């Protein structure tokens, strides 16, 4: 865990932190005496009093975020692991400015992923078939819950159709991991 955080600090510029992310961290810590040094769609990386923490976010909707706070604890071998410290449900309100497709906001996910072209293409292609998104990133792809994982687009299975679509946009090596129910992860190699 520590190596990943150091990598994040060294390679990425700090992107603008959305207000709900800042508000969540403030609620968890009770103040703003911490350094929020990176975040992605489902994690917030924080340093406070020379200790590192990760807030893992689950079941993100336009109104609530389930969260778990982990403290980075060193291991004897020089590595580290996250020790669960607390958990809860955070409620927030967004300004009504986003176009919403079937209860999920394409613009919100595009913004949070720093305008990831790959993720935006996937969301645009599947927008009418997505029930919810669990996570997405340019590096790891996007995990989505579809209405029906067996749907067809113009007589072609959706996964074949999206591979062709992504290929015409420069993403030729696309893979899928199918999970429980209609959950799937789409990622590029």
Coordinates of N, CA and C in Angstrom, one line a residue:
X1 N 0.8 -1.2 0.0 CA 0.0 0.0 0.0 C 0.9 1.3 0.0
X2 N 1.9 1.3 0.8 CA 2.8 2.5 0.8 C 3.4 2.8 -0.5
X3 N 3.9 1.7 -1.2 CA 4.5 2.0 -2.5 C 3.6 2.6 -3.5
X4 N 2.4 2.2 -3.5 CA 1.4 2.8 -4.4 C 1.2 4.2 -4.1
X5 N 1.1 4.6 -2.8 CA 0.8 6.0 -2.4 C 2.0 6.8 -2.8
X6 N 3.2 6.3 -2.6 CA 4.4 7.1 -3.0 C 4.4 7.3 -4.5
X7 N 4.0 6.3 -5.2 CA 4.0 6.4 -6.7 C 2.9 7.5 -7.0
X8 N 1.8 7.5 -6.4 CA 0.8 8.5 -6.7 C 1.3 9.9 -6.4
X9 N 2.0 10.1 -5.3 CA 2.5 11.4 -5.0 C 3.5 11.9 -6.0
X10 N 4.3 11.0 -6.5 CA 5.4 11.4 -7.4 C 5.0 11.6 -8.8
X11 N 4.0 10.9 -9.3 CA 3.7 10.9 -10.7 C 2.5 11.7 -11.2
X12 N 1.6 12.1 -10.3 CA 0.4 12.7 -10.7 C 0.3 14.1 -10.1
X13 N -0.2 15.1 -10.9 CA -0.4 16.4 -10.4 C -1.7 16.3 -9.6
X14 N -1.8 17.1 -8.6 CA -3.0 17.2 -7.8 C -4.1 17.8 -8.7
X15 N -5.2 17.1 -8.9 CA -6.4 17.6 -9.6 C -7.3 18.3 -8.6
X16 N -8.2 19.1 -9.2 CA -9.1 19.9 -8.3 C -10.0 18.9 -7.6
X17 N -10.0 19.0 -6.3 CA -10.8 18.1 -5.4 C -12.3 18.6 -5.4
X18 N -13.2 17.8 -5.8 CA -14.6 18.2 -5.7 C -15.0 18.4 -4.2
X19 N -15.9 19.3 -4.1 CA -16.4 19.7 -2.7 C -16.9 18.5 -1.9
X20 N -17.7 17.6 -2.5 CA -18.2 16.4 -1.7 C -17.0 15.6 -1.1
X21 N -15.9 15.5 -1.9 CA -14.7 14.7 -1.4 C -14.1 15.5 -0.2
X22 N -14.0 16.8 -0.3 CA -13.4 17.6 0.8 C -14.4 17.5 2.0
X23 N -15.7 17.6 1.8 CA -16.6 17.6 2.9 C -16.6 16.2 3.6
X24 N -16.5 15.1 2.8 CA -16.4 13.8 3.4 C -15.2 13.6 4.3
X25 N -14.0 14.1 3.8 CA -12.8 14.0 4.6 C -13.0 14.8 5.9
X26 N -13.5 16.0 5.8 CA -13.7 16.9 6.9 C -14.7 16.2 8.0
X27 N -15.7 15.6 7.5 CA -16.7 14.9 8.4 C -16.0 13.8 9.1
X28 N -15.2 13.0 8.4 CA -14.5 11.8 9.0 C -13.5 12.3 10.1
X29 N -12.7 13.3 9.8 CA -11.7 13.7 10.7 C -12.1 14.8 11.7
X30 N -13.3 15.4 11.4 CA -13.8 16.3 12.3 C -13.2 17.7 12.2
X31 N -12.3 17.9 11.2 CA -11.7 19.2 10.9 C -10.9 19.1 9.6
X32 N -10.2 20.1 9.3 CA -9.4 20.1 8.0 C -7.9 20.0 8.3
X33 N -7.5 19.5 9.4 CA -6.0 19.4 9.7 C -5.4 18.2 9.1
X34 N -5.4 18.1 7.8 CA -4.8 16.9 7.1 C -4.4 17.4 5.7
X35 N -3.7 16.6 5.1 CA -3.3 16.9 3.7 C -3.9 15.8 2.8
X36 N -4.8 16.2 1.9 CA -5.4 15.3 1.0 C -4.5 15.4 -0.3
X37 N -3.7 14.3 -0.5 CA -2.7 14.4 -1.5 C -3.1 13.7 -2.8
X38 N -4.2 12.9 -2.8 CA -4.7 12.4 -4.1 C -6.1 11.7 -3.8
X39 N -6.8 11.5 -4.9 CA -8.1 10.9 -4.8 C -8.4 10.3 -6.2
X40 N -9.3 9.3 -6.2 CA -9.8 8.8 -7.5 C -11.3 8.5 -7.2
X41 N -11.9 7.8 -8.1 CA -13.3 7.6 -7.9 C -13.7 6.9 -6.7
X42 N -12.9 6.0 -6.1 CA -13.3 5.3 -5.0 C -12.3 5.3 -3.8
X43 N -11.3 6.2 -3.8 CA -10.4 6.3 -2.7 C -9.9 7.7 -2.5
X44 N -9.7 8.1 -1.3 CA -9.1 9.4 -1.0 C -7.8 9.1 -0.1
X45 N -6.7 9.7 -0.5 CA -5.4 9.4 0.2 C -5.1 10.7 1.0
X46 N -4.9 10.4 2.3 CA -4.7 11.5 3.2 C -3.5 11.3 4.1
X47 N -2.8 12.4 4.5 CA -1.8 12.4 5.5 C -2.2 13.3 6.6
X48 N -2.1 12.8 7.9 CA -2.4 13.6 9.0 C -1.5 13.2 10.2
X49 N -0.9 14.1 10.8 CA 0.0 13.9 12.0 C 1.0 12.8 11.6
X50 N 1.6 13.0 10.4 CA 2.7 12.0 9.9 C 2.2 10.6 9.8
X51 N 0.9 10.4 9.7 CA 0.4 9.1 9.4 C -0.5 9.1 8.1
X52 N -0.5 8.0 7.4 CA -1.3 8.0 6.2 C -2.6 7.2 6.3
X53 N -3.6 7.7 5.7 CA -4.9 7.1 5.7 C -5.5 7.0 4.3
X54 N -6.4 6.0 4.1 CA -7.1 5.9 2.9 C -8.6 5.8 3.3
X55 N -9.4 6.6 2.6 CA -10.8 6.5 2.7 C -11.3 5.8 1.5
X56 N -11.9 4.6 1.7 CA -12.4 3.8 0.6 C -13.9 4.1 0.5
X57 N -14.3 4.5 -0.7 CA -15.7 4.9 -0.9 C -16.5 3.8 -1.7
X58 N -17.7 3.4 -1.2 CA -18.5 2.4 -1.8 C -19.8 2.9 -2.2
X59 N -20.5 2.2 -3.1 CA -21.9 2.5 -3.5 C -22.1 4.0 -3.6
X60 N -21.4 4.7 -4.5 CA -21.5 6.1 -4.7 C -22.7 6.4 -5.5
X61 N -23.6 7.3 -5.0 CA -24.7 7.7 -5.8 C -24.6 9.3 -5.9
X62 N -25.6 9.9 -6.5 CA -25.6 11.4 -6.6 C -26.0 12.0 -5.2
X63 N -26.3 11.2 -4.2 CA -26.7 11.8 -2.9 C -25.9 11.2 -1.7
X64 N -25.4 10.0 -1.8 CA -24.7 9.3 -0.7 C -23.4 8.6 -1.1
X65 N -22.5 8.5 -0.1 CA -21.3 7.7 -0.3 C -21.1 6.8 0.9
X66 N -21.1 5.5 0.8 CA -20.7 4.6 1.9 C -19.1 4.7 1.9
X67 N -18.6 4.8 3.1 CA -17.1 4.9 3.2 C -16.6 4.1 4.3
X68 N -15.3 3.7 4.2 CA -14.5 3.1 5.3 C -13.2 3.8 5.4
X69 N -12.7 4.1 6.6 CA -11.5 4.7 6.8 C -10.4 3.7 7.2
X70 N -9.3 3.7 6.5 CA -8.2 2.7 6.8 C -7.0 3.5 7.2
X71 N -6.3 3.1 8.2 CA -5.0 3.7 8.6 C -3.9 2.8 8.1
X72 N -2.9 3.4 7.5 CA -1.7 2.7 7.0 C -0.8 2.2 8.1
X73 N -0.7 0.9 8.3 CA 0.1 0.4 9.4 C 1.3 -0.4 8.9
X74 N 2.5 0.0 9.3 CA 3.7 -0.7 8.8 C 3.8 -2.2 9.2
X75 N 4.3 -3.0 8.3 CA 4.6 -4.4 8.6 C 6.0 -4.6 8.9
X76 N 6.3 -5.7 9.5 CA 7.7 -6.0 9.9 C 8.6 -6.1 8.7
X77 N 8.1 -6.5 7.5 CA 8.9 -6.7 6.3 C 9.1 -5.4 5.5
X78 N 8.7 -4.3 6.1 CA 8.9 -3.0 5.4 C 7.7 -2.5 4.6
X79 N 6.8 -3.4 4.4 CA 5.5 -3.1 3.7 C 4.5 -2.5 4.6
X80 N 3.3 -2.4 4.2 CA 2.3 -1.9 5.1 C 0.9 -2.5 4.7
X81 N -0.1 -2.3 5.6 CA -1.4 -2.8 5.3 C -2.4 -1.7 5.9
X82 N -3.6 -1.8 5.4 CA -4.6 -0.9 5.9 C -5.4 -1.5 7.0
X83 N -5.5 -0.8 8.2 CA -6.3 -1.3 9.3 C -7.6 -0.4 9.4
X84 N -8.7 -1.1 9.4 CA -10.0 -0.4 9.4 C -10.2 0.3 10.7
X85 N -10.5 1.6 10.5 CA -10.7 2.5 11.7 C -12.1 2.9 12.0
X86 N -12.9 3.1 10.9 CA -14.2 3.6 11.0 C -15.0 3.4 9.7
X87 N -16.3 3.5 9.7 CA -17.1 3.4 8.5 C -18.4 4.2 8.7
X88 N -19.0 4.5 7.6 CA -20.3 5.2 7.7 C -20.9 5.5 6.4
X89 N -22.0 6.4 6.4 CA -22.7 6.8 5.2 C -22.6 8.4 5.2
X90 N -22.2 8.9 4.1 CA -22.0 10.4 4.0 C -23.1 10.8 3.0
X91 N -23.9 11.8 3.4 CA -24.9 12.4 2.5 C -24.5 13.8 2.0
X92 N -24.7 14.0 0.7 CA -24.4 15.3 0.2 C -25.4 15.7 -0.9
X93 N -25.3 16.9 -1.4 CA -26.2 17.4 -2.5 C -25.3 18.0 -3.6
X94 N -25.6 17.6 -4.8 CA -24.9 18.2 -6.0 C -25.8 19.3 -6.6
X95 N -25.1 20.3 -7.2 CA -25.9 21.3 -7.9 C -26.6 20.6 -9.1
X96 N -27.8 20.9 -9.4 CA -28.5 20.3 -10.5 C -28.1 20.8 -11.9
X97 N -26.9 20.5 -12.4 CA -26.4 21.0 -13.6 C -25.9 19.9 -14.6
X98 N -26.1 18.6 -14.2 CA -25.5 17.5 -15.0 C -26.7 16.8 -15.7
X99 N -26.3 16.3 -16.9 CA -27.3 15.5 -17.7 C -27.2 14.1 -17.1
X100 N -28.4 13.5 -16.8 CA -28.4 12.2 -16.1 C -29.0 11.2 -17.0
X101 N -28.3 10.0 -17.1 CA -28.7 8.9 -17.9 C -29.1 7.8 -16.9
X102 N -30.3 7.4 -16.8 CA -30.7 6.3 -16.0 C -30.1 6.3 -14.6
X103 N -30.3 7.4 -13.9 CA -29.8 7.6 -12.5 C -28.3 7.6 -12.4
X104 N -27.5 7.8 -13.4 CA -26.1 8.0 -13.2 C -25.7 9.1 -14.1
X105 N -24.7 9.9 -13.7 CA -24.3 11.1 -14.3 C -23.1 10.9 -15.1
X106 N -23.2 11.0 -16.5 CA -22.0 10.8 -17.3 C -21.0 11.9 -17.1
X107 N -21.5 13.2 -17.0 CA -20.6 14.3 -16.8 C -19.9 14.2 -15.4
X108 N -20.6 13.7 -14.4 CA -19.9 13.6 -13.1 C -18.8 12.6 -13.2
X109 N -19.0 11.4 -13.8 CA -17.9 10.5 -13.9 C -16.8 11.0 -14.8
X110 N -17.1 11.7 -15.9 CA -16.1 12.2 -16.8 C -15.2 13.2 -16.0
X111 N -15.9 14.1 -15.2 CA -15.1 15.1 -14.5 C -14.2 14.4 -13.4
X112 N -14.8 13.5 -12.7 CA -14.0 12.8 -11.6 C -12.8 12.0 -12.2
X113 N -12.9 11.5 -13.4 CA -11.9 10.7 -14.0 C -10.9 11.6 -14.8
X114 N -11.0 12.9 -14.6 CA -10.1 13.9 -15.2 C -10.2 13.7 -16.8
X115 N -11.4 13.7 -17.3 CA -11.7 13.6 -18.7 C -11.0 12.4 -19.4
X116 N -11.1 11.3 -18.8 CA -10.5 10.0 -19.3 C -11.3 9.7 -20.6
X117 N -10.6 9.7 -21.7 CA -11.2 9.5 -23.0 C -11.8 8.1 -23.1
X118 N -11.0 7.1 -22.7 CA -11.5 5.7 -22.7 C -12.8 5.5 -21.9
X119 N -12.8 6.0 -20.7 CA -14.0 5.9 -19.8 C -15.1 6.6 -20.4
X120 N -14.9 7.8 -20.9 CA -16.0 8.6 -21.5 C -16.6 7.9 -22.7
X121 N -15.7 7.3 -23.6 CA -16.2 6.5 -24.7 C -17.1 5.3 -24.3
X122 N -16.6 4.6 -23.3 CA -17.4 3.5 -22.8 C -18.8 3.9 -22.2
X123 N -18.7 5.0 -21.4 CA -20.0 5.5 -20.8 C -20.9 6.0 -21.9
X124 N -20.4 6.7 -22.9 CA -21.3 7.2 -24.0 C -21.9 6.1 -24.8
X125 N -21.1 5.0 -25.1 CA -21.6 3.9 -25.8 C -22.7 3.1 -25.1
X126 N -22.5 2.9 -23.8 CA -23.4 2.1 -23.0 C -24.4 2.9 -22.1
X127 N -24.5 4.2 -22.3 CA -25.3 5.0 -21.4 C -26.7 4.5 -21.2
X128 N -27.3 4.0 -22.2 CA -28.7 3.5 -22.0 C -28.8 2.2 -21.4
X129 N -27.7 1.5 -21.2 CA -27.7 0.1 -20.6 C -27.2 0.0 -19.2
X130 N -26.6 1.1 -18.7 CA -25.9 1.1 -17.4 C -26.9 1.4 -16.3
X131 N -26.9 0.6 -15.2 CA -27.7 0.9 -14.0 C -26.9 1.7 -13.0
X132 N -25.6 1.3 -12.8 CA -24.7 2.0 -11.9 C -23.2 1.7 -12.2
X133 N -22.4 2.6 -11.8 CA -20.9 2.4 -11.9 C -20.3 2.2 -10.5
X134 N -19.4 1.3 -10.4 CA -18.8 1.1 -9.1 C -17.5 1.8 -9.1
X135 N -16.7 1.8 -10.1 CA -15.4 2.4 -10.2 C -15.0 2.6 -11.6
X136 N -14.1 3.6 -11.8 CA -13.6 3.8 -13.1 C -12.3 4.6 -13.0
X137 N -11.3 4.2 -13.9 CA -10.1 5.0 -14.0 C -9.5 4.7 -15.3
X138 N -8.7 5.6 -15.8 CA -8.0 5.4 -17.1 C -7.1 4.2 -17.0
X139 N -6.5 4.0 -15.8 CA -5.5 2.8 -15.6 C -6.2 1.5 -15.5
X140 N -7.3 1.4 -14.7 CA -7.9 0.1 -14.4 C -9.2 -0.1 -15.2
X141 N -9.7 0.8 -16.0 CA -10.9 0.6 -16.7 C -12.1 1.0 -15.9
X142 N -13.3 0.5 -16.3 CA -14.6 0.9 -15.6 C -15.4 -0.4 -15.3
X143 N -15.9 -0.4 -14.0 CA -16.7 -1.5 -13.6 C -18.2 -1.0 -13.5
X144 N -19.1 -1.7 -14.2 CA -20.4 -1.2 -14.4 C -21.4 -2.3 -14.2
X145 N -22.6 -2.0 -13.8 CA -23.7 -2.9 -13.6 C -24.7 -2.6 -14.8
X146 N -24.8 -3.6 -15.7 CA -25.7 -3.4 -16.9 C -27.1 -3.9 -16.6
X147 N -28.0 -3.4 -17.4 CA -29.4 -3.8 -17.2 C -29.5 -5.3 -17.6
X148 N -28.7 -5.7 -18.6 CA -28.7 -7.1 -19.0 C -27.3 -7.3 -19.7
X149 N -26.5 -8.2 -19.2 CA -25.2 -8.4 -19.7 C -25.2 -9.1 -21.1
X150 N -26.4 -9.6 -21.5 CA -26.5 -10.4 -22.7 C -27.2 -9.5 -23.8
X151 N -27.2 -8.2 -23.7 CA -27.9 -7.4 -24.7 C -27.2 -7.3 -26.0
X152 N -27.9 -7.0 -27.1 CA -27.4 -7.0 -28.4 C -27.5 -5.6 -29.0
X153 N -26.6 -5.2 -29.8 CA -26.6 -3.9 -30.5 C -26.6 -4.1 -32.0
X154 N -27.7 -3.8 -32.7 CA -27.8 -4.0 -34.2 C -27.4 -5.4 -34.6
X155 N -27.9 -6.4 -33.8 CA -27.7 -7.8 -34.1 C -26.4 -8.4 -33.7
X156 N -25.5 -7.6 -33.0 CA -24.2 -8.0 -32.6 C -24.1 -7.9 -31.1
X157 N -23.5 -8.9 -30.4 CA -23.4 -8.9 -29.0 C -22.7 -7.6 -28.6
X158 N -23.1 -7.0 -27.5 CA -22.6 -5.7 -27.1 C -21.1 -5.6 -26.9
X159 N -20.5 -6.7 -26.3 CA -19.1 -6.7 -26.1 C -18.3 -6.6 -27.4
X160 N -18.8 -7.3 -28.4 CA -18.2 -7.2 -29.8 C -18.4 -5.8 -30.4
X161 N -19.6 -5.3 -30.2 CA -19.9 -4.0 -30.8 C -19.0 -2.9 -30.1
X162 N -18.9 -3.0 -28.8 CA -18.1 -1.9 -28.1 C -16.6 -2.0 -28.5
X163 N -16.1 -3.3 -28.7 CA -14.7 -3.5 -29.1 C -14.5 -2.8 -30.5
X164 N -15.4 -2.9 -31.4 CA -15.3 -2.3 -32.7 C -15.4 -0.8 -32.5
X165 N -16.3 -0.3 -31.7 CA -16.4 1.2 -31.5 C -15.1 1.7 -30.9
X166 N -14.6 1.1 -29.8 CA -13.4 1.6 -29.2 C -12.2 1.5 -30.1
X167 N -12.2 0.4 -31.0 CA -11.1 0.3 -32.0 C -11.1 1.5 -32.9
X168 N -12.3 1.9 -33.4 CA -12.3 3.1 -34.3 C -11.9 4.4 -33.6
X169 N -11.8 4.3 -32.3 CA -11.3 5.5 -31.5 C -9.9 5.3 -30.9
X170 N -9.2 4.3 -31.5 CA -7.8 4.1 -31.1 C -7.5 3.1 -30.0
X171 N -8.5 2.5 -29.4 CA -8.4 1.5 -28.4 C -8.6 0.1 -29.0
X172 N -7.5 -0.6 -29.4 CA -7.6 -1.8 -30.1 C -7.6 -3.1 -29.2
X173 N -7.0 -2.9 -28.1 CA -6.8 -4.1 -27.2 C -7.6 -3.9 -25.9
X174 N -8.9 -4.3 -26.0 CA -9.9 -4.1 -24.9 C -10.2 -5.5 -24.4
X175 N -10.3 -5.6 -23.0 CA -10.7 -6.8 -22.4 C -11.8 -6.6 -21.4
X176 N -12.5 -7.7 -21.1 CA -13.6 -7.7 -20.2 C -13.4 -8.7 -19.1
X177 N -13.9 -8.4 -17.9 CA -14.0 -9.3 -16.8 C -15.5 -9.3 -16.4
X178 N -16.1 -10.4 -16.4 CA -17.5 -10.5 -16.0 C -17.6 -11.0 -14.6
X179 N -18.4 -10.3 -13.8 CA -18.6 -10.6 -12.4 C -19.9 -11.2 -12.1
X180 N -20.4 -11.1 -10.9 CA -21.7 -11.6 -10.5 C -22.8 -10.8 -11.2
X181 N -23.9 -11.5 -11.5 CA -25.0 -10.9 -12.1 C -24.7 -10.2 -13.4
X182 N -25.0 -8.9 -13.5 CA -24.7 -8.1 -14.8 C -23.5 -7.2 -14.6
X183 N -22.7 -7.4 -13.6 CA -21.5 -6.6 -13.4 C -20.4 -7.0 -14.4
X184 N -19.7 -6.0 -14.9 CA -18.6 -6.3 -15.8 C -17.6 -5.2 -15.7
X185 N -16.3 -5.5 -15.9 CA -15.2 -4.5 -16.0 C -14.7 -4.5 -17.4
X186 N -14.6 -3.3 -18.0 CA -14.0 -3.1 -19.3 C -12.7 -2.3 -19.1
X187 N -11.6 -2.9 -19.7 CA -10.4 -2.2 -19.5 C -9.5 -2.4 -20.8
X188 N -8.6 -1.5 -20.9 CA -7.7 -1.5 -22.1 C -6.3 -2.1 -21.6
X189 N -5.6 -2.7 -22.5 CA -4.3 -3.2 -22.2 C -3.2 -2.3 -22.8

